[in-house]
C-alpha cells in the first residue's frame, strides 16, 4: 500500500504531513515514506501511521507551523486533482454526494475560503455551470466555476451536513454544522433558496471558539473606547449597536462582554442564531417556528436572575417594550438595531411604541458602525489602490446628544487623511 490510505483530512487531524510518498510499483512501494511529524519520538502516532500505510516510514520532525504550511502549499493544487477525480466520476456516472471526491470538494471549498479569510461562500447554479464566489473584506469575489453536474451532489452534501431536508427543493432552508480542519474550527450556517436554475446556497463562516477579540483590538479611538467601557460597566440601562448585516455589531458586543464576564455576574444572551460561543454566558437560541421568539425568551430570562442580557436584535414592539422595562429594573441590556445612524435608533424605538420619557431615562448610548477596507501599504506603488483587511468607522451617540468622538462622517474623513483607507472606499460604504 502507499499514502493513498492517508487522506488529507486524516493527516490534518493528526497534525502530520507527507514529505515524500512511495510510488505505485512494487519496488517503489517497498521504499519508506517520509512523514513530517511534530514529535519524531511519539511512537503511538508513528504506529498509527504504519498501520494506515502498511509500510515503513521515516519520521522527520517539524514544528506544527511548518506542517501547517505544508498543507497550505499542497492546498493550491488540490482543486485540480479533485477535478480530475470528478471527471472520472462523470464518465462513470457515479456522482453521489456520498462519494469521496464530492466530500473532498466540499471540504476543500470551506478550507480555501478560510485561507482567504472569507466570511461567506456563495454557490450559484447557472445554466451551464456552478459558480462559487467568496465574500472577502465585504466584497464578493469570483473563486471559480465547476461543471454544472456537480451542483446537485454538492448541494445535497451540504444539506446532509446541515441536517436539512434534501427532498424539498421548492422552499428555502436554513441549517448549520460544525467544520473542523487542522487550523481552526468554525460553525457554518447554511441557507438555501430556490432560483431559476435550481437552488442557491450561501454558507456563513463563523469562528466556533471563543474569539480573542477584545475592545482594545477593534481600532476604536481612545475617547470612544473609554466611553464604551464605561457603558459596559454600568449596573443597568440600554446600550444599542446599529448597522447593516455584516458590519461587526455582534463582534463589538461580544468584545465588551468578554471584559465584564469574569465578574461575579449572570450574563445571558438571546440570539437567532447563536453566532459565537461565549464562555461564561448562558446562550439561548431563538426558535420562532415553535413560538420561542425574542420577546418570549426575554420574559423567561428575566425570571433567571440575570445581571446582563444581550438581545440579538430588537425587531418588534413587544421585544422593545420588555427590553426597556428590563433596562429600568436593574439589568444591563445590550442589543442591535438595523438603522443607518446612531440618531436614527431613538426614532426607530419611538416608532415601535416606546415612550420617549422611558427611553431618555434608560438609554446609555447608541453605537453605529461600518467596516471599510484598509489600504495595502505594500502595494503603494500601484496605480489602482489595493486593499487588505478592514477597519471600523463608527460613532457613539451619548444620552446628552453629543458624540464621544465625532460623527461617523467626520471619523471617516480622519481615516482618509491618515492614509488608512480611500475616499472611494468611504463612498462605497457610507455613500456620498
Short mmCIF file of C-alpha atoms in Angstrom, two decimals:
data_model
loop_
_atom_site.label_atom_id
_atom_site.label_comp_id
_atom_site.label_asym_id
_atom_site.label_seq_id
_atom_site.Cartn_x
_atom_site.Cartn_y
_atom_site.Cartn_z
CA UNK A 1 0.00 0.00 0.00
CA UNK A 2 1.03 3.64 -0.33
CA UNK A 3 -0.01 7.04 1.02
CA UNK A 4 -3.43 6.93 -0.62
CA UNK A 5 -4.53 5.45 2.71
CA UNK A 6 -3.51 8.72 4.40
CA UNK A 7 -6.27 11.11 3.42
CA UNK A 8 -5.71 14.84 3.63
CA UNK A 9 -8.25 15.09 6.43
CA UNK A 10 -6.60 12.25 8.40
CA UNK A 11 -3.19 13.92 8.12
CA UNK A 12 -4.58 17.29 9.20
CA UNK A 13 -6.43 15.78 12.15
CA UNK A 14 -3.29 14.00 13.35
CA UNK A 15 -1.03 17.01 12.74
CA UNK A 16 1.23 15.33 10.18
CA UNK A 17 2.15 15.89 6.53
CA UNK A 18 3.53 13.68 3.78
CA UNK A 19 7.01 14.85 2.77
CA UNK A 20 7.77 12.19 0.17
CA UNK A 21 5.42 9.36 -0.80
CA UNK A 22 6.06 5.97 -2.36
CA UNK A 23 5.05 5.26 -5.92
CA UNK A 24 2.87 2.60 -7.45
CA UNK A 25 5.40 -0.06 -8.50
CA UNK A 26 6.37 -2.94 -6.23
CA UNK A 27 9.87 -1.54 -5.89
CA UNK A 28 8.62 1.94 -5.05
CA UNK A 29 6.07 0.58 -2.59
CA UNK A 30 8.90 -1.10 -0.71
CA UNK A 31 10.60 2.26 -0.17
CA UNK A 32 9.94 4.06 3.13
CA UNK A 33 7.60 7.05 3.29
CA UNK A 34 8.91 10.33 4.68
CA UNK A 35 6.40 11.85 7.10
CA UNK A 36 6.60 15.26 8.82
CA UNK A 37 5.59 14.88 12.46
CA UNK A 38 5.66 17.29 15.42
CA UNK A 39 7.42 14.73 17.62
CA UNK A 40 9.63 12.09 15.99
CA UNK A 41 9.71 10.08 19.25
CA UNK A 42 5.92 9.76 19.55
CA UNK A 43 5.78 6.01 18.98
CA UNK A 44 2.00 5.88 19.36
CA UNK A 45 1.49 8.28 16.42
CA UNK A 46 4.17 6.55 14.33
CA UNK A 47 2.49 3.19 14.86
CA UNK A 48 -0.85 4.67 13.73
CA UNK A 49 0.81 5.84 10.51
CA UNK A 50 2.47 2.46 9.95
CA UNK A 51 -0.85 0.70 10.44
CA UNK A 52 -2.62 3.03 7.98
CA UNK A 53 0.05 2.71 5.28
CA UNK A 54 1.29 -0.82 5.94
CA UNK A 55 4.74 0.49 5.02
CA UNK A 56 7.96 1.60 6.62
CA UNK A 57 8.07 5.29 7.47
CA UNK A 58 10.85 7.77 8.10
CA UNK A 59 9.68 10.45 10.56
CA UNK A 60 11.02 13.96 10.08
CA UNK A 61 10.49 16.35 12.96
CA UNK A 62 8.91 19.70 12.03
CA UNK A 63 7.15 22.36 14.05
CA UNK A 64 3.31 22.44 13.91
CA UNK A 65 3.57 25.75 11.98
CA UNK A 66 5.80 24.13 9.35
CA UNK A 67 3.40 21.21 8.98
CA UNK A 68 0.51 23.64 8.50
CA UNK A 69 2.50 25.42 5.81
CA UNK A 70 3.00 22.11 4.02
CA UNK A 71 -0.75 21.60 3.95
CA UNK A 72 -1.34 25.18 2.78
CA UNK A 73 1.10 24.70 -0.08
CA UNK A 74 -0.50 21.40 -1.08
CA UNK A 75 -3.91 23.05 -0.97
CA UNK A 76 -3.12 25.18 -4.04
CA UNK A 77 -3.04 22.13 -6.30
CA UNK A 78 -5.79 20.12 -4.61
CA UNK A 79 -8.55 21.68 -6.71
CA UNK A 80 -7.08 20.47 -10.00
CA UNK A 81 -6.52 16.98 -8.61
CA UNK A 82 -10.10 16.93 -7.40
CA UNK A 83 -11.43 17.95 -10.79
CA UNK A 84 -9.57 15.04 -12.41
CA UNK A 85 -11.20 12.63 -9.98
CA UNK A 86 -14.58 14.25 -10.59
CA UNK A 87 -14.19 13.92 -14.34
CA UNK A 88 -13.63 10.19 -13.87
CA UNK A 89 -16.79 10.10 -11.78
CA UNK A 90 -18.74 11.89 -14.51
CA UNK A 91 -17.64 9.31 -17.05
CA UNK A 92 -18.70 6.50 -14.73
CA UNK A 93 -21.95 8.33 -13.84
CA UNK A 94 -21.16 7.96 -10.14
CA UNK A 95 -21.55 11.49 -8.76
CA UNK A 96 -23.20 10.62 -5.45
CA UNK A 97 -22.98 13.15 -2.62
CA UNK A 98 -21.55 10.27 -0.56
CA UNK A 99 -18.57 9.72 -2.88
CA UNK A 100 -15.15 10.69 -1.55
CA UNK A 101 -14.36 13.28 -4.31
CA UNK A 102 -17.60 15.16 -3.56
CA UNK A 103 -16.84 15.10 0.17
CA UNK A 104 -13.30 16.29 -0.52
CA UNK A 105 -14.52 19.03 -2.83
CA UNK A 106 -16.93 20.45 -0.23
CA UNK A 107 -14.23 20.31 2.45
CA UNK A 108 -11.76 21.92 0.06
CA UNK A 109 -14.11 24.84 -0.66
CA UNK A 110 -14.53 25.60 3.05
CA UNK A 111 -10.80 25.29 3.74
CA UNK A 112 -9.96 27.52 0.77
CA UNK A 113 -12.46 30.14 1.97
CA UNK A 114 -10.94 30.09 5.45
CA UNK A 115 -7.44 30.50 3.99
CA UNK A 116 -8.62 33.54 2.05
CA UNK A 117 -10.28 35.00 5.19
CA UNK A 118 -13.72 34.84 3.57
CA UNK A 119 -16.85 35.32 5.67
CA UNK A 120 -19.29 33.76 3.20
CA UNK A 121 -19.34 31.23 0.36
CA UNK A 122 -21.91 31.66 -2.42
CA UNK A 123 -22.78 28.59 -4.53
CA UNK A 124 -24.78 29.84 -7.51
CA UNK A 125 -26.26 27.42 -10.09
CA UNK A 126 -26.02 28.73 -13.64
CA UNK A 127 -27.50 27.15 -16.77
CA UNK A 128 -24.18 25.53 -17.66
CA UNK A 129 -22.01 25.73 -14.50
CA UNK A 130 -21.83 26.04 -10.74
CA UNK A 131 -20.33 29.40 -9.83
CA UNK A 132 -18.53 29.76 -6.50
CA UNK A 133 -17.82 33.19 -5.01
CA UNK A 134 -16.21 34.20 -1.70
CA UNK A 135 -17.05 37.33 0.29
CA UNK A 136 -13.67 38.76 1.29
CA UNK A 137 -13.36 42.11 3.09
CA UNK A 138 -17.02 42.78 2.38
CA UNK A 139 -16.90 42.22 -1.40
CA UNK A 140 -17.92 39.15 -3.38
CA UNK A 141 -15.02 37.86 -5.44
CA UNK A 142 -15.10 35.10 -8.04
CA UNK A 143 -13.32 31.93 -6.91
CA UNK A 144 -14.01 29.54 -9.79
CA UNK A 145 -16.74 27.70 -11.70
CA UNK A 146 -17.33 23.96 -11.61
CA UNK A 147 -19.13 21.70 -14.12
CA UNK A 148 -22.91 22.03 -13.90
CA UNK A 149 -23.39 18.35 -12.99
CA UNK A 150 -21.66 18.99 -9.66
CA UNK A 151 -24.45 21.29 -8.45
CA UNK A 152 -26.80 18.61 -7.15
CA UNK A 153 -24.33 16.35 -5.30
CA UNK A 154 -22.54 19.32 -3.71
CA UNK A 155 -25.82 20.85 -2.53
CA UNK A 156 -27.11 17.54 -1.19
CA UNK A 157 -23.82 17.02 0.66
CA UNK A 158 -24.18 20.43 2.33
CA UNK A 159 -27.84 19.81 3.18
CA UNK A 160 -27.00 16.49 4.80
CA UNK A 161 -24.23 18.13 6.85
CA UNK A 162 -26.65 20.89 7.92
CA UNK A 163 -29.45 18.41 8.74
CA UNK A 164 -31.75 19.94 6.11
CA UNK A 165 -34.48 18.15 4.13
CA UNK A 166 -32.84 17.03 0.88
CA UNK A 167 -36.14 16.11 -0.80
CA UNK A 168 -37.78 19.56 -0.63
CA UNK A 169 -36.34 21.88 -3.27
CA UNK A 170 -39.23 24.32 -3.62
CA UNK A 171 -38.78 26.05 -0.25
CA UNK A 172 -35.89 27.91 1.43
CA UNK A 173 -33.96 26.02 4.11
CA UNK A 174 -31.71 27.01 6.99
CA UNK A 175 -29.34 24.78 8.92
CA UNK A 176 -25.87 24.65 10.38
CA UNK A 177 -22.96 22.36 11.11
CA UNK A 178 -19.54 22.47 12.75
CA UNK A 179 -16.50 22.15 10.49
CA UNK A 180 -13.02 21.49 11.79
CA UNK A 181 -9.76 21.31 9.90
CA UNK A 182 -6.20 21.26 11.15
CA UNK A 183 -6.10 25.05 11.55
CA UNK A 184 -9.38 26.03 13.12
CA UNK A 185 -12.95 25.15 13.92
CA UNK A 186 -15.87 27.10 12.50
CA UNK A 187 -19.63 26.99 12.66
CA UNK A 188 -21.13 27.02 9.18
CA UNK A 189 -24.63 28.45 8.71
CA UNK A 190 -26.30 27.09 5.58
CA UNK A 191 -29.07 28.95 3.75
CA UNK A 192 -30.69 27.74 0.53
CA UNK A 193 -33.31 29.36 -1.69
CA UNK A 194 -34.93 28.25 -4.98
CA UNK A 195 -33.69 30.16 -8.05
CA UNK A 196 -34.30 29.76 -11.77
CA UNK A 197 -31.53 27.18 -12.27
CA UNK A 198 -32.05 25.19 -9.08
CA UNK A 199 -31.14 26.20 -5.53
CA UNK A 200 -28.67 28.84 -4.48
CA UNK A 201 -26.72 28.09 -1.30
CA UNK A 202 -24.88 30.55 0.95
CA UNK A 203 -22.54 29.44 3.72
CA UNK A 204 -21.73 31.88 6.54
CA UNK A 205 -18.45 31.00 8.28
CA UNK A 206 -18.34 31.85 11.98
CA UNK A 207 -15.46 31.09 14.38
CA UNK A 208 -16.62 28.34 16.74
CA UNK A 209 -14.22 29.04 19.57
CA UNK A 210 -14.28 31.96 21.96
CA UNK A 211 -12.56 34.62 19.87
CA UNK A 212 -9.68 36.50 21.43
CA UNK A 213 -11.02 39.84 20.16
CA UNK A 214 -11.34 42.48 22.83
CA UNK A 215 -12.38 46.11 22.75
CA UNK A 216 -8.69 47.04 22.53
CA UNK A 217 -8.34 45.10 19.27
CA UNK A 218 -11.23 46.80 17.43
CA UNK A 219 -9.49 50.00 16.23
CA UNK A 220 -11.68 52.36 18.28
CA UNK A 221 -10.34 55.79 19.15
CA UNK A 222 -9.37 56.35 22.78
CA UNK A 223 -12.39 58.58 23.64
CA UNK A 224 -14.78 56.06 22.07
CA UNK A 225 -13.06 53.15 23.81
CA UNK A 226 -13.29 54.76 27.24
CA UNK A 227 -16.94 55.70 26.73
CA UNK A 228 -17.87 52.15 25.66
CA UNK A 229 -16.02 50.66 28.63
CA UNK A 230 -17.98 52.95 30.95
CA UNK A 231 -21.24 51.77 29.37
CA UNK A 232 -20.35 48.08 29.75
CA UNK A 233 -19.55 48.64 33.42
CA UNK A 234 -22.93 50.30 34.09
CA UNK A 235 -25.24 48.40 36.50
CA UNK A 236 -28.34 48.98 34.38
CA UNK A 237 -29.59 50.65 31.22
CA UNK A 238 -29.89 50.02 27.48
CA UNK A 239 -27.00 50.10 25.01
CA UNK A 240 -27.70 49.74 21.28
CA UNK A 241 -25.36 48.91 18.40
CA UNK A 242 -26.63 49.72 14.91
CA UNK A 243 -25.50 48.97 11.39
CA UNK A 244 -26.28 46.74 8.42
CA UNK A 245 -25.73 42.98 8.29
CA UNK A 246 -22.03 42.13 8.37
CA UNK A 247 -20.89 45.42 9.90
CA UNK A 248 -19.45 43.80 13.05
CA UNK A 249 -22.22 44.56 15.55
CA UNK A 250 -22.03 41.16 17.27
CA UNK A 251 -18.22 41.35 17.37
CA UNK A 252 -18.40 44.66 19.23
CA UNK A 253 -20.95 43.41 21.76
CA UNK A 254 -19.07 40.17 22.40
CA UNK A 255 -15.78 42.04 22.84
CA UNK A 256 -17.42 44.16 25.52
CA UNK A 257 -18.97 41.15 27.21
CA UNK A 258 -15.59 39.40 27.40
CA UNK A 259 -14.31 42.26 29.53
CA UNK A 260 -17.07 42.02 32.12
CA UNK A 261 -17.97 38.32 32.06
CA UNK A 262 -15.25 37.44 34.58
CA UNK A 263 -17.08 39.42 37.24
CA UNK A 264 -19.49 37.68 39.60
CA UNK A 265 -22.45 38.30 37.32
CA UNK A 266 -25.01 36.29 35.34
CA UNK A 267 -24.70 37.01 31.60
CA UNK A 268 -27.41 35.65 29.30
CA UNK A 269 -27.71 36.09 25.54
CA UNK A 270 -30.73 35.59 23.28
CA UNK A 271 -29.70 35.07 19.67
CA UNK A 272 -31.08 33.97 16.31
CA UNK A 273 -28.93 32.03 15.71
CA UNK A 274 -26.05 31.84 18.19
CA UNK A 275 -23.06 33.05 16.18
CA UNK A 276 -20.13 32.54 18.55
CA UNK A 277 -19.52 30.55 21.67
CA UNK A 278 -19.11 32.88 24.65
CA UNK A 279 -17.63 31.09 27.63
CA UNK A 280 -19.21 32.04 30.90
CA UNK A 281 -22.50 33.13 29.33
CA UNK A 282 -25.84 31.34 29.08
CA UNK A 283 -26.64 31.44 25.37
CA UNK A 284 -30.28 30.92 24.40
CA UNK A 285 -31.22 30.23 20.74
CA UNK A 286 -34.49 31.69 19.46
CA UNK A 287 -36.84 29.32 17.63
CA UNK A 288 -39.63 31.32 16.05
CA UNK A 289 -41.11 28.25 14.31
CA UNK A 290 -42.26 26.92 17.66
CA UNK A 291 -43.15 30.33 19.07
CA UNK A 292 -39.98 30.88 21.10
CA UNK A 293 -39.43 34.46 19.96
CA UNK A 294 -37.09 37.16 21.30
CA UNK A 295 -39.96 38.53 23.41
CA UNK A 296 -40.89 35.13 24.88
CA UNK A 297 -37.25 34.31 25.60
CA UNK A 298 -36.68 37.71 27.20
CA UNK A 299 -39.67 37.30 29.53
CA UNK A 300 -38.38 33.89 30.62
CA UNK A 301 -34.82 35.10 31.13
CA UNK A 302 -35.97 37.88 33.45
CA UNK A 303 -37.02 35.10 35.85
CA UNK A 304 -33.47 33.63 35.68
CA UNK A 305 -31.88 36.36 37.85
CA UNK A 306 -29.77 37.93 35.06
CA UNK A 307 -27.40 40.86 35.51
CA UNK A 308 -26.54 41.43 31.83
CA UNK A 309 -28.80 40.48 28.90
CA UNK A 310 -27.79 40.51 25.25
CA UNK A 311 -30.81 40.56 22.95
CA UNK A 312 -29.61 39.66 19.45
CA UNK A 313 -31.94 42.14 17.76
CA UNK A 314 -34.92 44.33 18.65
CA UNK A 315 -37.35 43.54 15.82
CA UNK A 316 -40.81 44.29 17.20
CA UNK A 317 -42.75 46.42 19.67
CA UNK A 318 -43.08 43.66 22.29
CA UNK A 319 -39.34 42.98 22.42
CA UNK A 320 -38.62 46.73 22.59
CA UNK A 321 -41.05 47.23 25.49
CA UNK A 322 -39.66 44.32 27.53
CA UNK A 323 -36.06 45.33 26.86
CA UNK A 324 -36.75 48.86 28.13
CA UNK A 325 -38.53 47.51 31.22
CA UNK A 326 -35.55 45.28 31.97
CA UNK A 327 -33.15 48.19 31.49
CA UNK A 328 -35.13 50.18 34.07
CA UNK A 329 -35.29 47.42 36.67
CA UNK A 330 -31.64 46.70 37.41
CA UNK A 331 -30.41 44.96 34.25
CA UNK A 332 -27.82 45.99 31.69
CA UNK A 333 -29.46 45.27 28.32
CA UNK A 334 -27.43 45.16 25.11
CA UNK A 335 -29.00 44.85 21.68
CA UNK A 336 -28.77 45.70 17.99
CA UNK A 337 -30.95 47.64 15.56
CA UNK A 338 -30.84 47.93 11.80
CA UNK A 339 -30.64 51.70 11.33
CA UNK A 340 -28.36 53.89 9.21
CA UNK A 341 -27.09 56.09 12.03
CA UNK A 342 -26.96 56.39 15.81
CA UNK A 343 -29.52 59.21 15.83
CA UNK A 344 -32.00 57.09 13.84
CA UNK A 345 -32.06 54.43 16.60
CA UNK A 346 -34.14 56.51 19.01
CA UNK A 347 -36.66 57.31 16.27
CA UNK A 348 -36.90 53.61 15.43
CA UNK A 349 -37.73 52.72 19.05
CA UNK A 350 -40.30 55.50 19.24
CA UNK A 351 -41.91 54.07 16.09
CA UNK A 352 -42.14 50.74 17.94
CA UNK A 353 -44.21 52.41 20.65
CA UNK A 354 -41.57 53.08 23.30
CA UNK A 355 -42.36 56.16 25.41
CA UNK A 356 -39.80 58.96 24.99
CA UNK A 357 -39.54 59.59 28.75
CA UNK A 358 -38.70 55.91 29.40
CA UNK A 359 -36.16 55.86 26.54
CA UNK A 360 -34.46 59.03 27.78
CA UNK A 361 -34.16 57.53 31.26
CA UNK A 362 -32.82 54.10 30.22
CA UNK A 363 -30.65 54.74 27.16
CA UNK A 364 -26.90 54.65 27.89
CA UNK A 365 -25.76 55.25 24.33
CA UNK A 366 -26.09 54.23 20.68
CA UNK A 367 -23.10 52.98 18.73
CA UNK A 368 -23.25 52.95 14.91
CA UNK A 369 -20.57 51.24 12.87
CA UNK A 370 -19.46 50.17 9.39
CA UNK A 371 -16.46 48.21 8.13
CA UNK A 372 -14.24 49.71 5.41
CA UNK A 373 -11.32 48.13 3.59
CA UNK A 374 -7.82 49.25 4.55
CA UNK A 375 -5.20 50.23 2.01
CA UNK A 376 -2.49 47.64 1.48
CA UNK A 377 0.67 49.64 2.20
CA UNK A 378 2.86 47.03 0.46
CA UNK A 379 1.28 47.91 -2.92
CA UNK A 380 1.51 51.70 -2.65
CA UNK A 381 3.39 51.93 -5.95
CA UNK A 382 0.49 50.51 -7.96
CA UNK A 383 -1.81 52.93 -9.79
CA UNK A 384 -5.01 51.19 -8.63
CA UNK A 385 -5.49 51.12 -4.83
CA UNK A 386 -5.14 47.65 -3.33
CA UNK A 387 -6.82 46.72 -0.07
CA UNK A 388 -6.10 44.21 2.65
CA UNK A 389 -8.20 43.72 5.76
CA UNK A 390 -10.85 46.02 7.20
CA UNK A 391 -11.20 48.56 9.97
CA UNK A 392 -14.17 50.14 11.69
CA UNK A 393 -15.61 53.58 11.09
CA UNK A 394 -18.07 54.48 13.84
CA UNK A 395 -19.87 56.99 16.02
CA UNK A 396 -21.02 56.76 19.65
CA UNK A 397 -24.00 58.95 20.50
CA UNK A 398 -24.28 59.66 24.22
CA UNK A 399 -27.51 60.43 26.17
CA UNK A 400 -26.73 64.18 26.11
CA UNK A 401 -26.95 64.02 22.27
CA UNK A 402 -23.23 64.55 21.75
CA UNK A 403 -20.70 62.19 20.20
CA UNK A 404 -17.95 60.57 22.25
CA UNK A 405 -15.55 61.32 19.38
CA UNK A 406 -17.11 62.97 16.32
CA UNK A 407 -19.74 61.67 13.90
CA UNK A 408 -19.24 58.74 11.57
CA UNK A 409 -18.64 61.01 8.56
CA UNK A 410 -16.02 63.01 10.48
CA UNK A 411 -14.28 59.84 11.65
CA UNK A 412 -14.34 58.50 8.10
CA UNK A 413 -12.60 61.69 6.94
CA UNK A 414 -9.89 61.11 9.55
CA UNK A 415 -9.28 57.60 8.18
CA UNK A 416 -8.81 59.01 4.67
CA UNK A 417 -6.50 61.78 5.88
CA UNK A 418 -4.43 59.22 7.80
CA UNK A 419 -3.99 57.11 4.67
CA UNK A 420 -5.79 54.13 6.22
CA UNK A 421 -8.45 53.99 3.51
CA UNK A 422 -9.60 55.94 0.45
CA UNK A 423 -12.34 58.40 -0.39
CA UNK A 424 -13.75 55.88 -2.89
CA UNK A 425 -14.00 53.19 -0.24
CA UNK A 426 -15.78 55.56 2.16
CA UNK A 427 -18.28 56.49 -0.57
CA UNK A 428 -18.86 52.82 -1.35
CA UNK A 429 -19.72 52.02 2.26
CA UNK A 430 -21.27 55.23 3.58
CA UNK A 431 -22.50 56.89 0.40
CA UNK A 432 -21.64 60.41 -0.67
#
